[in-house]
Amino acid sequence: MSISLKFPDGAERAYDDGVTPLAVAEGISKSLAKKVVAAKIDGAWWDLTRPIENSGKFELVTRDSADGLEVLRHDAAHVLAQAVQELFPGTQVTFGPVTEDGFYYDFARDEPFSTDDFDKIEKRMREIVDADLPIIRKVWDKEAAIVHFKSIGEIYKAETIDEVIKPGEPITIYSHGDKWGDLCRGPHLPSTGRLGKAFKLMKLAGAYWRGDQNNAQLQRIYGTAWADEKQLDEHLKRLEEAEKRDHRKLGRQMDLFHMQEEGRGMVFWHEKGLTLWRTIESYMRRRLDAAGYGEVRTPQVLDRVFWEKSGHWDNYRANMFVCETVEGEELSLKPMNCPGHVQIFKFGQKSYRDLPLRMGEFGACHRYEPSGALHGLMRVRAFTQDDAHIFCCEDQIEDEVAAFVELANSVHEDFGLERDHIALGTRPEKRAGTEDFWDKTETQLLNAARKAGVEPVIAEGDGAFYAPKLDFQIKDAIGRIWTCGTIQNDYVLPERLGAEYVGEDGAKHRPVMLHRAILGSMERFIGVIIENFAGAFPLWLAPVQVVVATITSDADAYAHEVVAAMRKAGLRVEIDLRNEKVGYKVREHSLQKTPVIAVVGRKEAEERKVALRRLGSQEQNVLGLDDAIAALTDEATPPDLKR
């Protein structure tokens, strides 16, 4: 007998029954065989040494691909678990999944681990790799697996099998030769030697069995793994750079904001931070006004009945802040602005001539996020969206979405952010609407993106419960990807809330509602640009653009004149008259990331000049006061006002 495998390039080849993916790879190229880590058959994962059982679509997964890294990291987790159990007898393993850039394993052990243990664990991991132990896949039945894991003291594994696996359902065990084994779906490499040594243990954390605080306390060891040492080194350098750019640290250092336990997930904006906020908000208002959006404002708190009609009560209740009044009303802080915008659209009769109708709001929203998920400005419970909605006819969708893509691209470029790609989030498992509806709406967004000259990357199942979406994936200065901006075409909410317009035929029709934001939330976006610029903002964004610093008290009066003239020109200026050496002042304001320090002494006062020193530079540019103000004012002009 033979089987037929169809390759991604369309080629179809016949093989003897029982051929393995590794043999297929070797038949194509010896170098390819060294790079592959697994295969996929009709989308299902397959071990390289497992005989192929049927014909189908066939794909070889290489170690440097995203799927390949997932396999490597899964193997690294198993090697970590073996090393830990060999070094610390009596330790039980629980689960060891892959993460975005690595892996972790949860261990049950009476004694605490320490990061001081990492060196010897890594050494043992390297020894396991050097041993090149064959990785063997075995299929067991449920009862035999329970008996096995109980016999070796792995009560967590036995409990998982007993409660999760259905009777008669096969169980796969992967072992490293006869040394070590674990319950796992796979796939895994043919041997431990193929993993390589591009891995590193990163940190320790606490965890609970099955994530339940009522269960046993576990210890979690995190690691990272890559295709080769070069990728590992680059990743570690990115982490080091990211640490320097951490917006939480810079936020304190630059006196922008703080957060505290009494207001979890809420931001206390300081004067300089709010100046940055208002600069961004003013810029966005100008861009939206130029694009034909009218600004509105909707209530913060609305009755439960309202959220039931919108569908949020059923689909989003767990993330809503709900309260009850003394009169028995059940109210919720709004988690989003869209239902309120529908109410404004419904106020008064609308005609097809009014469409497209664009309305925007810097809307303050509240969503419950678990305390463990909160992360500085990036994940908060109270946030403000640069939110807007476009009510339009169906035949206007493509033009409106294409125009939005161009606008969003322009905004992101003005903030020094590079677009990596746009993702099309398709129908999620939990959703409203029929399959035909999702087919239509996904096609509309796909065509609109293409009309704007963009081929989106498909993100399966990543749409909202009511609509598909286009998400803008932005790359920052050190190559990290952030989601900033989205647009969704929604037919569901206008239907639920009864939005209508009078068509050209005189009959009533439902508008399509395009949900869109460019920055996302103001809080998160500010966090992103703090890290993108490492706090060293371009002059137009900097909360304090210039500090006028004196060399001697003889220049104090002139320094005040300089400040007054700069403020009159619209610059954001501070003055430093302290009796300190100018070098000390420069260092201190450099920590504050002030873009320009204008140094003045007796000579500058006599000649009515200033010595401009740029952040990070040792050089000074001496200019006449008027020339300096003209140059700085031009540089401080927001990019949209220069066009």
PDB file of C-alpha atoms in Angstrom, residues 21 35-40 45-48 59-62 71 187-189:
ATOM      1  CA  PRO A  21       8.005  12.539   8.342  1.00  0.00           C
ATOM      2  CA  LYS A  35      16.159  21.604  10.469  1.00  0.00           C
ATOM      3  CA  VAL A  36      12.769  19.919  10.853  1.00  0.00           C
ATOM      4  CA  VAL A  37      11.313  19.397  14.331  1.00  0.00           C
ATOM      5  CA  ALA A  38       7.823  18.067  13.579  1.00  0.00           C
ATOM      6  CA  ALA A  39       5.217  17.722  10.850  1.00  0.00           C
ATOM      7  CA  LYS A  40       1.559  18.496  10.317  1.00  0.00           C
ATOM      8  CA  TRP A  45       0.704  17.737  14.744  1.00  0.00           C
ATOM      9  CA  TRP A  46       2.840  14.664  14.019  1.00  0.00           C
ATOM     10  CA  ASP A  47       6.126  13.429  15.524  1.00  0.00           C
ATOM     11  CA  LEU A  48       8.986  13.064  13.056  1.00  0.00           C
ATOM     12  CA  GLU A  59       3.779  20.184   6.074  1.00  0.00           C
ATOM     13  CA  LEU A  60       7.257  19.948   7.564  1.00  0.00           C
ATOM     14  CA  VAL A  61       7.866  22.300  10.495  1.00  0.00           C
ATOM     15  CA  THR A  62      11.378  23.762  10.770  1.00  0.00           C
ATOM     16  CA  VAL A  71       8.007  22.493  19.613  1.00  0.00           C
ATOM     17  CA  PRO A 187       4.659  16.512  19.360  1.00  0.00           C
ATOM     18  CA  HIS A 188       8.258  16.188  20.478  1.00  0.00           C
ATOM     19  CA  LEU A 189      11.672  15.932  18.849  1.00  0.00           C
TER      20      LEU A 189
END
